[in-house]
Short mmCIF file of C-alpha atoms and ligand atoms in Angstrom, two decimals:
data_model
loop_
_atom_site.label_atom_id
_atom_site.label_comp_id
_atom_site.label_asym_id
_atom_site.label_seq_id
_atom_site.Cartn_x
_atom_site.Cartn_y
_atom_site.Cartn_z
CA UNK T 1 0.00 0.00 0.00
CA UNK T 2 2.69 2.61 0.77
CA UNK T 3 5.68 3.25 -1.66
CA UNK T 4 8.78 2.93 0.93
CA UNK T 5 10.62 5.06 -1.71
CA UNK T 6 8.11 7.86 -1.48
CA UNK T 7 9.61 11.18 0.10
CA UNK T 8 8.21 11.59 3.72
CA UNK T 9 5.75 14.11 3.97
CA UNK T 10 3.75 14.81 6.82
CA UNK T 11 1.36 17.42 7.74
CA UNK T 12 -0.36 19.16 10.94
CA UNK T 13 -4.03 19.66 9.78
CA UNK T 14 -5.68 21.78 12.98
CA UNK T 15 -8.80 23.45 12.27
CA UNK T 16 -8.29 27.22 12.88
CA UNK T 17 -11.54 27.36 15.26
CA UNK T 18 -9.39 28.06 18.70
CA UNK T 19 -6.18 28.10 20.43
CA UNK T 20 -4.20 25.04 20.11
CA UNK T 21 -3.95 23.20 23.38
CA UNK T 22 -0.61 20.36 24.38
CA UNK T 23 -3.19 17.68 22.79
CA UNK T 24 -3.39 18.94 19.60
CA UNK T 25 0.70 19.70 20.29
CA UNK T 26 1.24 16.39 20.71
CA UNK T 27 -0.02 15.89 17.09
CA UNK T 28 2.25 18.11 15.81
CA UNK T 29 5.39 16.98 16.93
CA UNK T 30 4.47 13.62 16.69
CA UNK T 31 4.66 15.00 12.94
CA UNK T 32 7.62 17.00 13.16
CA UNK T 33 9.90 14.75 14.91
CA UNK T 34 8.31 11.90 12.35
CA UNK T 35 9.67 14.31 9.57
CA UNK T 36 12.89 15.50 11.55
CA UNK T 37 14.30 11.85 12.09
CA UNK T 38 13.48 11.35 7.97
CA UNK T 39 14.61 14.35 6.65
CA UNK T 40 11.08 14.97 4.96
CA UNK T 41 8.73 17.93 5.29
CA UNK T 42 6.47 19.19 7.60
CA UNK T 43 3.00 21.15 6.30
CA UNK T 44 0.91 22.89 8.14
CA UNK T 45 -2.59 22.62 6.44
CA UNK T 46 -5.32 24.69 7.79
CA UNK T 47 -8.61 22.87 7.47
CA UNK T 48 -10.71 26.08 7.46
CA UNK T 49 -13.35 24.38 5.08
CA UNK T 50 -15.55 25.78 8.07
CA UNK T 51 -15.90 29.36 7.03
CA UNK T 52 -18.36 30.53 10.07
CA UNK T 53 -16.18 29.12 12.76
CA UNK T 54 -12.82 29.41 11.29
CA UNK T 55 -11.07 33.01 11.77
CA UNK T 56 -7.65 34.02 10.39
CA UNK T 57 -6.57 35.64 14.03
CA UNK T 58 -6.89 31.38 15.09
CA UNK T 59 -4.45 30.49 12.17
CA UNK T 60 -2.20 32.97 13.39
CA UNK T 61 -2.04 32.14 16.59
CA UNK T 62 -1.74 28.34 15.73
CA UNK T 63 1.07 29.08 13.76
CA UNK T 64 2.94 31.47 16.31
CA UNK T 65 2.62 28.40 19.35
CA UNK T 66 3.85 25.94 16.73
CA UNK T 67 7.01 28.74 15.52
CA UNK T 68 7.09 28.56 19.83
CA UNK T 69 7.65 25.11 20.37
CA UNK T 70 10.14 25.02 17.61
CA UNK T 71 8.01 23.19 14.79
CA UNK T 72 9.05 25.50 11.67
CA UNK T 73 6.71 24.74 8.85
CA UNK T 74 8.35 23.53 5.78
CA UNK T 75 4.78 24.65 3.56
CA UNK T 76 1.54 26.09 4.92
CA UNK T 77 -1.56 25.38 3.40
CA UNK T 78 -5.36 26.33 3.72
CA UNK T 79 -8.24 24.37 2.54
CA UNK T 80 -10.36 27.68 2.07
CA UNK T 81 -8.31 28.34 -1.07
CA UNK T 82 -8.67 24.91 -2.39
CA UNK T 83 -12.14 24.42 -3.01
CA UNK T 84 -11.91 23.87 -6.83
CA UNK T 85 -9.72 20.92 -6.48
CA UNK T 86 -12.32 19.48 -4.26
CA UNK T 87 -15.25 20.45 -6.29
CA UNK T 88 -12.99 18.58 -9.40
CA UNK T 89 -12.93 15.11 -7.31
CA UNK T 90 -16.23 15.33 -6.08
CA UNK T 91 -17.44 15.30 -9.73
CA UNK T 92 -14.94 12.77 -10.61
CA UNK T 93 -16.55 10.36 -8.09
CA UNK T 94 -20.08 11.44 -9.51
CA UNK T 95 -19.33 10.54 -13.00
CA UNK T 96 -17.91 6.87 -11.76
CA UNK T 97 -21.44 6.66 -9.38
CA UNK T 98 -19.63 6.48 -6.03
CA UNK T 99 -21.17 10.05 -5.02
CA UNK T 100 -24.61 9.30 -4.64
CA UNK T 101 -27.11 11.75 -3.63
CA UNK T 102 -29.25 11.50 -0.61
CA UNK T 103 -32.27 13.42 1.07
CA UNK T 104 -33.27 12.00 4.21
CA UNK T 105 -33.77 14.69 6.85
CA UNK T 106 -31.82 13.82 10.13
CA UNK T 107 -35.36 12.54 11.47
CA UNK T 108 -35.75 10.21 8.81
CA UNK T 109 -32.00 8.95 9.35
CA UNK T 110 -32.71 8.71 13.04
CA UNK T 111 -35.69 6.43 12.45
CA UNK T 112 -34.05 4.40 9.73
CA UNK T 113 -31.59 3.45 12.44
CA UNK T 114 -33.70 2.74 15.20
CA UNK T 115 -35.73 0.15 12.37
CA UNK T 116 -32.72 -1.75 11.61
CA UNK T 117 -31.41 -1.77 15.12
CA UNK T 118 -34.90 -3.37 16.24
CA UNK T 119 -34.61 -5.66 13.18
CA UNK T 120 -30.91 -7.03 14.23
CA UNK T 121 -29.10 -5.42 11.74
CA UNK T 122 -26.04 -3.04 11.98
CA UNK T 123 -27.42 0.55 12.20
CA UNK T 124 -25.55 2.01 9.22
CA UNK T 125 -27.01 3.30 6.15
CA UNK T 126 -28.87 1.40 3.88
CA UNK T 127 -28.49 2.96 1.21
CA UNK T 128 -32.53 3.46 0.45
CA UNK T 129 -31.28 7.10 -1.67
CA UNK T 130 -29.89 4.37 -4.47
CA UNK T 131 -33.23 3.17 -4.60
CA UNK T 132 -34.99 6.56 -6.26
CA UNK T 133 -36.35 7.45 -9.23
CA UNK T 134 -35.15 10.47 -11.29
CA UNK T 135 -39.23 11.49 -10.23
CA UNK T 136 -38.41 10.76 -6.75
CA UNK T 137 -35.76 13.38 -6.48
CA UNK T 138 -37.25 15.69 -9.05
CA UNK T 139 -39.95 15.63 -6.62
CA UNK T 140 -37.98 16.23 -3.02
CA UNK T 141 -35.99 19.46 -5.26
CA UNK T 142 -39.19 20.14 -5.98
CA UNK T 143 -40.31 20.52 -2.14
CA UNK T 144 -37.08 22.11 -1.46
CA UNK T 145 -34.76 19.20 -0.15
CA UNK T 146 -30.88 19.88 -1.33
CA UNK T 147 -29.26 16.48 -1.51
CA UNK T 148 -25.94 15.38 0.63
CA UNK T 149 -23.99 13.29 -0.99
CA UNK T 150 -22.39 9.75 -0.08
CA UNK T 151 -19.75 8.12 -0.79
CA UNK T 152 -20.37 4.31 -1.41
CA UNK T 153 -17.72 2.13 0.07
CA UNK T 154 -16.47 -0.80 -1.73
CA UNK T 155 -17.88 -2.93 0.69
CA UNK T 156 -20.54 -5.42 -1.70
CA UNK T 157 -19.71 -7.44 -4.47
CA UNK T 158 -22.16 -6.62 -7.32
CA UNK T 159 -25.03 -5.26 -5.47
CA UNK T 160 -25.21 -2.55 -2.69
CA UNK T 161 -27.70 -3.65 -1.01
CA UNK T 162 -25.68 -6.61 -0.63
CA UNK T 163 -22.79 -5.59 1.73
CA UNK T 164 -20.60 -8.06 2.95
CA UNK T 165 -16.81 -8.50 5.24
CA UNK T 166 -14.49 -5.53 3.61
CA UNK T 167 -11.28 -5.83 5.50
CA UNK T 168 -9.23 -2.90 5.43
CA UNK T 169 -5.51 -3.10 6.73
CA UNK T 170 -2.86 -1.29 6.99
CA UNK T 171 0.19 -1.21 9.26
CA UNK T 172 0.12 1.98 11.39
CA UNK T 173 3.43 3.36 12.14
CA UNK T 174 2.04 3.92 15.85
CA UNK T 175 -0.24 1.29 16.92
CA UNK T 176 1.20 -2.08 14.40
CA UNK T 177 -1.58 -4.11 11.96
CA UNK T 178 -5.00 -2.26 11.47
CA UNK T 179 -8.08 -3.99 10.85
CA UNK T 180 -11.40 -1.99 9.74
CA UNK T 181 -14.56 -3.81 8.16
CA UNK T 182 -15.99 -1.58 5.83
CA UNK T 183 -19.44 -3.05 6.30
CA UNK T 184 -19.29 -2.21 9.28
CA UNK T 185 -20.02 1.61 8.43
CA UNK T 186 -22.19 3.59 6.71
CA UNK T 187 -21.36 5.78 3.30
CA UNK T 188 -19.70 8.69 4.85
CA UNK T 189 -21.28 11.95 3.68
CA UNK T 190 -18.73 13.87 1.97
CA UNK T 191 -20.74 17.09 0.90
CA UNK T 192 -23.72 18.82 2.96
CA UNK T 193 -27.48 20.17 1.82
CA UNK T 194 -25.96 23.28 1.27
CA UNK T 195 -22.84 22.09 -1.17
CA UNK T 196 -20.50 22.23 1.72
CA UNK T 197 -17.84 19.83 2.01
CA UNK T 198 -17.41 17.47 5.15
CA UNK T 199 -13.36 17.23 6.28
CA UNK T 200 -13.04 13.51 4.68
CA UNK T 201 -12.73 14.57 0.79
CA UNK T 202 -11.05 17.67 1.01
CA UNK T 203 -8.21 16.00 4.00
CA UNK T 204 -7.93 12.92 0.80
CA UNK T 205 -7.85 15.06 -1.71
CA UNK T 206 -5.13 17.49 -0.16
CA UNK T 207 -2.85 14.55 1.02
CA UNK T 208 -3.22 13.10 -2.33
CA UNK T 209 -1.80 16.06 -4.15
CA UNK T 210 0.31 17.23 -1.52
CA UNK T 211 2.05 14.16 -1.66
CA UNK T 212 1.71 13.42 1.96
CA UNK T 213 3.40 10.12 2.65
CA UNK T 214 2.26 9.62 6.54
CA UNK T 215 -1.00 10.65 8.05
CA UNK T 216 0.04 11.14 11.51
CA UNK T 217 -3.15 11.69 14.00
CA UNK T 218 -4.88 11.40 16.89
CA UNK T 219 -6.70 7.73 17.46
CA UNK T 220 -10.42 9.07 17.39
CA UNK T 221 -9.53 9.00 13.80
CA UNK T 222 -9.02 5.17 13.38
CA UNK T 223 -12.27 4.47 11.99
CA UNK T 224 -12.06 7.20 9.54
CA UNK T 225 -9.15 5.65 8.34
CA UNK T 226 -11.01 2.28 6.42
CA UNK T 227 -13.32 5.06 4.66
CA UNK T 228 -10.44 7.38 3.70
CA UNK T 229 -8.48 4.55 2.81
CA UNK T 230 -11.05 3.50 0.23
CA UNK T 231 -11.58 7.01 -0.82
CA UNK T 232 -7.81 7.59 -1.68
CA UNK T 233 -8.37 4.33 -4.16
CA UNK T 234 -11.48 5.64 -6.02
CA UNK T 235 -9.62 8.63 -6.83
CA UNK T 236 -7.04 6.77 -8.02
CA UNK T 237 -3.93 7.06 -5.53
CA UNK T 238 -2.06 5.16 -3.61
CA UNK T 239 -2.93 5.65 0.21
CA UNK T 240 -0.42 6.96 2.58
CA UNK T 241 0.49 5.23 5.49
CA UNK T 242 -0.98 6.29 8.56
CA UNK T 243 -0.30 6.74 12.37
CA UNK T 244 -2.45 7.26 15.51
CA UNK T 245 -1.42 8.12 18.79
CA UNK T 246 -3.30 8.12 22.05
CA UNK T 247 -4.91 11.09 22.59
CA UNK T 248 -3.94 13.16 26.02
CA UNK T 249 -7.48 13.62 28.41
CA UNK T 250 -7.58 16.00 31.61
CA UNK T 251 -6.93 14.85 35.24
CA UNK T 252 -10.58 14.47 35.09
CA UNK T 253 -10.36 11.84 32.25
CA UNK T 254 -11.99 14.51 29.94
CA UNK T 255 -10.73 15.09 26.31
CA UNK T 256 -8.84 18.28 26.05
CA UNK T 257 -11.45 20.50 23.97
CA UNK T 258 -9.82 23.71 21.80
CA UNK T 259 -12.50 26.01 23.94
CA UNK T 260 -10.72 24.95 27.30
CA UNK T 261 -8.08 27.83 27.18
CA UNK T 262 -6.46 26.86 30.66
CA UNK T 263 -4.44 24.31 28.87
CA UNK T 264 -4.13 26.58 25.36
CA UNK T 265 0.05 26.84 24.04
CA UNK T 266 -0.26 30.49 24.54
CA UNK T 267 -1.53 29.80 28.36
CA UNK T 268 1.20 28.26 28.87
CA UNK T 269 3.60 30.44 27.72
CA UNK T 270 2.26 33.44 29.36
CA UNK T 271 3.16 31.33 32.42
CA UNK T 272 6.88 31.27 32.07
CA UNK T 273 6.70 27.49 30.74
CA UNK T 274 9.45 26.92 28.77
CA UNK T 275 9.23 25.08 24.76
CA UNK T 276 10.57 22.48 25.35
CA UNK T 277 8.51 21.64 28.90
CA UNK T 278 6.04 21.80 27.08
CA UNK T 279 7.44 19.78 24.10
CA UNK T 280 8.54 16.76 26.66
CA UNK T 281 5.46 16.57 28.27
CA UNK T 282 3.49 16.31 25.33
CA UNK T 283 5.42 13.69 23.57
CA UNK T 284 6.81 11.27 26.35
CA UNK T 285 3.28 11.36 28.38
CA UNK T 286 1.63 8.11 27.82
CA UNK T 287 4.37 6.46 26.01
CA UNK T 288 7.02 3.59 26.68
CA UNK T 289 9.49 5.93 27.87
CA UNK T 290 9.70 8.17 31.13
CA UNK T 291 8.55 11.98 31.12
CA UNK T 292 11.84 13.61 31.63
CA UNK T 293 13.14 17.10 30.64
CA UNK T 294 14.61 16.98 27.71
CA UNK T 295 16.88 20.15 26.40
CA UNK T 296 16.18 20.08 22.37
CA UNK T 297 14.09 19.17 20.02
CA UNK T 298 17.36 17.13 18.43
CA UNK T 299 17.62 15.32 22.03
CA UNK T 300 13.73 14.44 21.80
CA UNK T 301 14.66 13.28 18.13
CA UNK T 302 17.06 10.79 19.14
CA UNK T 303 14.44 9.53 21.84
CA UNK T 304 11.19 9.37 19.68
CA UNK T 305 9.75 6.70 17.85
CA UNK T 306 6.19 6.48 16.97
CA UNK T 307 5.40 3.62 18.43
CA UNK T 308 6.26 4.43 21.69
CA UNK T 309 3.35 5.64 22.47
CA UNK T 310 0.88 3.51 24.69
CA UNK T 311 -2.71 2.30 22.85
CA UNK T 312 -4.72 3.81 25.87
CA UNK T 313 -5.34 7.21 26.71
CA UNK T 314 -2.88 9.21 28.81
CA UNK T 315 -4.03 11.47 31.62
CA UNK T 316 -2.68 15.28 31.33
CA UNK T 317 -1.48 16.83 34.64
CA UNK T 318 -0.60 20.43 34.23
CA UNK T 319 1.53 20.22 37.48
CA UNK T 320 4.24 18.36 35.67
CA UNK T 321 4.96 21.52 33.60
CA UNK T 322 6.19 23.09 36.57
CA UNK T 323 8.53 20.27 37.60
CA UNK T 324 9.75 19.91 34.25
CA UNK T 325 10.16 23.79 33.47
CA UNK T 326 12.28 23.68 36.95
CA UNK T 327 14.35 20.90 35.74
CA UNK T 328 14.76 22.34 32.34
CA UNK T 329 15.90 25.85 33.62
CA UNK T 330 18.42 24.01 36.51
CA UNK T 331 20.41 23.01 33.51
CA UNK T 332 19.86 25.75 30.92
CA UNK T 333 23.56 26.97 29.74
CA UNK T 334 23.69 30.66 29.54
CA UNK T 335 24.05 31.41 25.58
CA UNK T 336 20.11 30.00 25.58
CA UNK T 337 19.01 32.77 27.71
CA UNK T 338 21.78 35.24 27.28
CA UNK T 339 18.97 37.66 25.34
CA UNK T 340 16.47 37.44 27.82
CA UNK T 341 18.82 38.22 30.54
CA UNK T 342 19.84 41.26 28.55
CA UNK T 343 15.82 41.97 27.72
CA UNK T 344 15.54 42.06 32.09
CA UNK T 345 18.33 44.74 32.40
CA UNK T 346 20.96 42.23 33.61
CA UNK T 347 24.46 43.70 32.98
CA UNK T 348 26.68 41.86 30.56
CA UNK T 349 29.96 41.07 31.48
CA UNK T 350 28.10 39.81 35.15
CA UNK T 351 25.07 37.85 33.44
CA UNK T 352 26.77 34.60 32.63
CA UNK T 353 28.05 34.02 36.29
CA UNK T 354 24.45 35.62 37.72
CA UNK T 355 22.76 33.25 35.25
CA UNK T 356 24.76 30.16 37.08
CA UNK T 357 24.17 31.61 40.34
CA UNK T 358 20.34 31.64 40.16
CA UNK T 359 19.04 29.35 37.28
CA UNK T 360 19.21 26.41 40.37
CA UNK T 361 16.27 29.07 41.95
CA UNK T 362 14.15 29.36 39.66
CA UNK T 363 10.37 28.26 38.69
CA UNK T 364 10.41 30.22 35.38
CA UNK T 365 12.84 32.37 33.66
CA UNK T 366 11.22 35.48 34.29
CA UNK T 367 11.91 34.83 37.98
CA UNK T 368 15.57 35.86 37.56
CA UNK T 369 14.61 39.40 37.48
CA UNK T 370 13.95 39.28 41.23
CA UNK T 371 17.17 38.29 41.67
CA UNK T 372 18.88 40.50 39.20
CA UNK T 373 16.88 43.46 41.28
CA UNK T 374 18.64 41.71 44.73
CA UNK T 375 21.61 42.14 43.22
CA UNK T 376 21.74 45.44 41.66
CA UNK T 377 19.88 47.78 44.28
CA UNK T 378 19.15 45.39 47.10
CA UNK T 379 17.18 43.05 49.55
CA UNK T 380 13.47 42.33 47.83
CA UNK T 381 11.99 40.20 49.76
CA UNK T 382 9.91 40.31 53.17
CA UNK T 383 11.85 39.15 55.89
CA UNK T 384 13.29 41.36 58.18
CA UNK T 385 16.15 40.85 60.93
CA UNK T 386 15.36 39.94 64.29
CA UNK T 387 15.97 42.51 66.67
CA UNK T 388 18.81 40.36 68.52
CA UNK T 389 20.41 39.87 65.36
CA UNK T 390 21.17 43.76 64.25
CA UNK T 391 24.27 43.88 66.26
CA UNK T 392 25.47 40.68 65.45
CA UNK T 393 25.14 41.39 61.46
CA UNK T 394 26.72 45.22 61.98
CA UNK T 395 30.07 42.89 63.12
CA UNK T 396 29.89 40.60 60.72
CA UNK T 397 29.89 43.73 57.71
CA UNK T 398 32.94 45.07 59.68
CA UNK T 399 34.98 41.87 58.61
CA UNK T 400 33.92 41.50 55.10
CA UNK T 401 37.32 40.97 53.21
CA UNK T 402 39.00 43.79 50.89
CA UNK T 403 38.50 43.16 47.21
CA UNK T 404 39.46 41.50 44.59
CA UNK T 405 35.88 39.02 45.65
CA UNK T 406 35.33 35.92 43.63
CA UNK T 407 34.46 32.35 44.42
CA UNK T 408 36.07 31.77 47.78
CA UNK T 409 35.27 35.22 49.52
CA UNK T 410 31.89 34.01 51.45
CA UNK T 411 34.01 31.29 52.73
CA UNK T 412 36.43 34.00 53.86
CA UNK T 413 34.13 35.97 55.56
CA UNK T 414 31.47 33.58 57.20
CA UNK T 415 35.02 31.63 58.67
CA UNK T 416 36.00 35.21 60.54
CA UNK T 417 32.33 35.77 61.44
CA UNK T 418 32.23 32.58 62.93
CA UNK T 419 35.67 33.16 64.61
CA UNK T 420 34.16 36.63 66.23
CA UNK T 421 30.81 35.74 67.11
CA UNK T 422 30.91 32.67 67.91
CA UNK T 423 27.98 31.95 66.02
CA UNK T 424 26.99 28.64 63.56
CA UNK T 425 25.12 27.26 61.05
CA UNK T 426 21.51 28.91 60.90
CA UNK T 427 22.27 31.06 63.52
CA UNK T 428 25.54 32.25 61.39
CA UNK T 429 24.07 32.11 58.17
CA UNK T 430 20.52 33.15 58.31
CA UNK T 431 20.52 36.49 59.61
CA UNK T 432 23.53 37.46 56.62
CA UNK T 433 21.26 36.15 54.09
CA UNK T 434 18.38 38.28 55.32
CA UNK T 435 20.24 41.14 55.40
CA UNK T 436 21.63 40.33 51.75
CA UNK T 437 18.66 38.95 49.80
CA UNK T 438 15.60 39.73 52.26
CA UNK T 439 14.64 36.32 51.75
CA UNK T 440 15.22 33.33 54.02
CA UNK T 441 16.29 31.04 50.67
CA UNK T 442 17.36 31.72 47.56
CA UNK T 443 20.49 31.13 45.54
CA UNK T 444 23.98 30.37 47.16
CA UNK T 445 25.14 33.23 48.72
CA UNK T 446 28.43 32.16 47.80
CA UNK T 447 27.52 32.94 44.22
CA UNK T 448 25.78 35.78 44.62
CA UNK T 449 28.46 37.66 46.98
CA UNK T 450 30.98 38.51 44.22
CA UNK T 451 28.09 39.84 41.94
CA UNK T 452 26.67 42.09 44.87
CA UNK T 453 30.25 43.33 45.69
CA UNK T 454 31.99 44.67 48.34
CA UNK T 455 29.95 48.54 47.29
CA UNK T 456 27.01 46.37 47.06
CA UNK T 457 26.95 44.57 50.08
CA UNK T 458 28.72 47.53 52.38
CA UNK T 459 25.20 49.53 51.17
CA UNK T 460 23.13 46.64 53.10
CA UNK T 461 24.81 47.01 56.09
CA UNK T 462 21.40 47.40 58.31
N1 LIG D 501 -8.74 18.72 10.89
C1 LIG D 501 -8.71 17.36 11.34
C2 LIG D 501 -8.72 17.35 12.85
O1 LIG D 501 -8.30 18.32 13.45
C3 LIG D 501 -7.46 16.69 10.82
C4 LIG D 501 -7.45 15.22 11.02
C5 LIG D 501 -6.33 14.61 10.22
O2 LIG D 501 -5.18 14.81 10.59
O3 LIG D 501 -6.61 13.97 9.21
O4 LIG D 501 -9.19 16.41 13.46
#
């Protein structure tokens, strides 16, 4: 079924109807890293077919979280500007009779079902619209009915009505050997009553002359896949071959729904969550390998395979963001965040040894600002010295060391304020930090002493 020889082309088909969420994320890079670790291309295809939900400002914004996690489109693509190509197939499939047209009302359909249910037999269509006369339809136009239209799966050998075992297969590059019946389903409808198209041609259609090679998705679509599979043959291609992963549900076991913003790519990036958190979260969740921070999108590369991931659905806790953003940031080297630091005010030729001194601190990025405030113009925190310990603090600044300060000069100091006071551990310790910082933790004081300075720290004598 799929050429092995073929060019790998994948593609990221989100409808542009609201804020991409790590779900639909977990698509995409399932995609990208598919296309990175094959040297193909990635597309990002807009299905925007839906002109009344779809908005441009939702495109945008799906394309500015993908640019954010590091998925760099190789083609973009929108389905809005594609409608003659679709209208083109959809003819060719009426002129070979596998687009029939239909006019039941959804009523109708409903009862239909309910008959065949009651009379034992699988509650798919039964294709009663093949049955009608020219008069019969002249008739419905007549009252007003538009016709959808079907598209008859090869699932019968000479006659329709006679449907019998279609197996489908296919070998999904996520979940192993595929079986769908196709008798097991009814004709998808492919165009509406009012001429407009459902996702399944246009999505065949565009993969078919896109040249997509691997139809990466989420698993709600397995089903779809026997249909579309069929559909790529009547118009005369080759199907791709396909993948689908286990989709990511809420704490709550809910599906993650475009509408719940909490969980949206741009949420989480107002946050202070890092790319690539977010990246190692939604790949390594529910799969075969642990959820660990991991640096790049080359060092989640060299981890991925598709079929790591798991054939049930994989519960979504937001809480391991923060764990992994810490984790991520711990070990960040400087030249990733040099720009930032420089964005927060953070003085050059000191940001690469302030960067080392706090990254160990902090929840998000943006939290080195604090710091950079502590130690440029002084303590920002709330906690104040005890009373009893003013005095002993006023001693301690009278033995600070002369300059040059670097790495061993809190060592220096805290061994002659240990030697005069008298004083150890917390009770040594604290009360300096206090009056350095203003917080009771924070980054190693031995680090942050030589960036403060001896002017610095002289100016916090309390
Ligand atoms: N627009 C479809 C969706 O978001 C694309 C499915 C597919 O990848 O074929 O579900």
């Amino acid at each position: 079924m799929t050429e092995s020889d073929k060019p790998v082309v994948v593609r990221f088909a989100p409808s542009p109807t609201g804020n991409i969420h790590i779900g639909n994320a977990r698509t995409a890079l399932f995609n990208w890293l598919y296309a990175m670790k094959s040297g193909g291309d990635f597309i990002l295809r807009f299905d925007d077919t839906d002109r009344q939900r779809s908005t441009v400002e939702f495109a945008e914004g799906i394309e500015r979280d993908l640019r954010w996690l590091g998925v760099e489109p190789d083609r973009m693509e929108w389905q809005s500007r594609r409608f003659p190509a679709y209208d083109a197939a959809a003819q060719k499939l009426k002129d070979a009779g596998l687009l029939y047209p239909c006019y039941e009302t959804g009523e109708e359909l409903e009862r239909k079902r309910k008959l065949r249910l009651a009379r034992r037999l699988p509650p798919v269509y039964g294709r009663d619209a093949l049955k009608l006369s020219d008069e019969d339809k002249a008739r419905f136009e007549a009252e007003g009915r538009q016709p959808h239209w079907r598209f008859m799966l090869p699932n019968f050998e000479s006659d329709p009505f006679e449907t019998r075992r279609t197996e489908i297969h296919w070998d999904d590059v996520v979940r192993g050997p595929q079986t769908v019946d196709l008798a097991s389903m009814s004709d998808p409808v492919l165009v509406r009553g009012d001429g407009t198209y459902l996702y399944t041609l246009p999505s065949v259609v565009d993969d078919i002359e896109m040249g997509v090679s691997h139809i990466i998705r989420g698993d709600d679509h397995v089903t779809n896949t026997g249909a579309q599979i069929a559909l790529f043959q009547a118009l005369g291609a080759d199907a791709p071959a396909f993948g689908h992963h286990n989709l990511l549900t809420a704490a709550s076991g809910e599906g993650l729904s475009k509408r719940s913003n909490a969980l949206s790519i741009a949420s989480l990036r107002e946050t202070g969550i890092e790319p690539m958190a977010v990246n190692s979260l939604a790949v390594l969740i529910g799969t075969s390998h642990s959820v660990e921070a991991v640096p790049s999108m080359e060092a989640l590369q060299d981890i991925f395979t598709p079929d790591m991931a798991s054939k049930s659905a994989a519960k979504f806790d937001p809480s391991e963001l923060g764990a992994l953003n810490r984790a991520l940031i711990h070990e960040t080297p400087y030249d990733r965040v040099a720009a930032r630091l420089t964005d927060m005010g953070v003085d050059e030729h000191r940001a690469e040894a302030f960067w080392l001194a706090v990254r160990g601190n902090l929840d998000v990025v943006e939290d080195a600002r604090h710091w950079w405030g502590v130690v440029k113009n002084g303590p920002a925190g709330d906690a104040v010295l005890e009373d009893e310990d003013i005095a002993y603090v006023r001693e301690a600044f009278a033995l600070l060391p002369p300059e040059p300060w670097g790495a061993d000069t809190w060592s220096t100091w805290t061994s002659a304020v240990k030697q005069a006071s008298g004083r150890k551990g917390r009770a040594l310790f604290m009360p300096l930090r206090i009056a350095l910082t203003g917080s009771r933790s924070g980054p190693e004081l031995a680090d942050l002493l030589p960036l403060i300075g001896r002017e610095g720290t002289l100016a916090r004598r309390p």
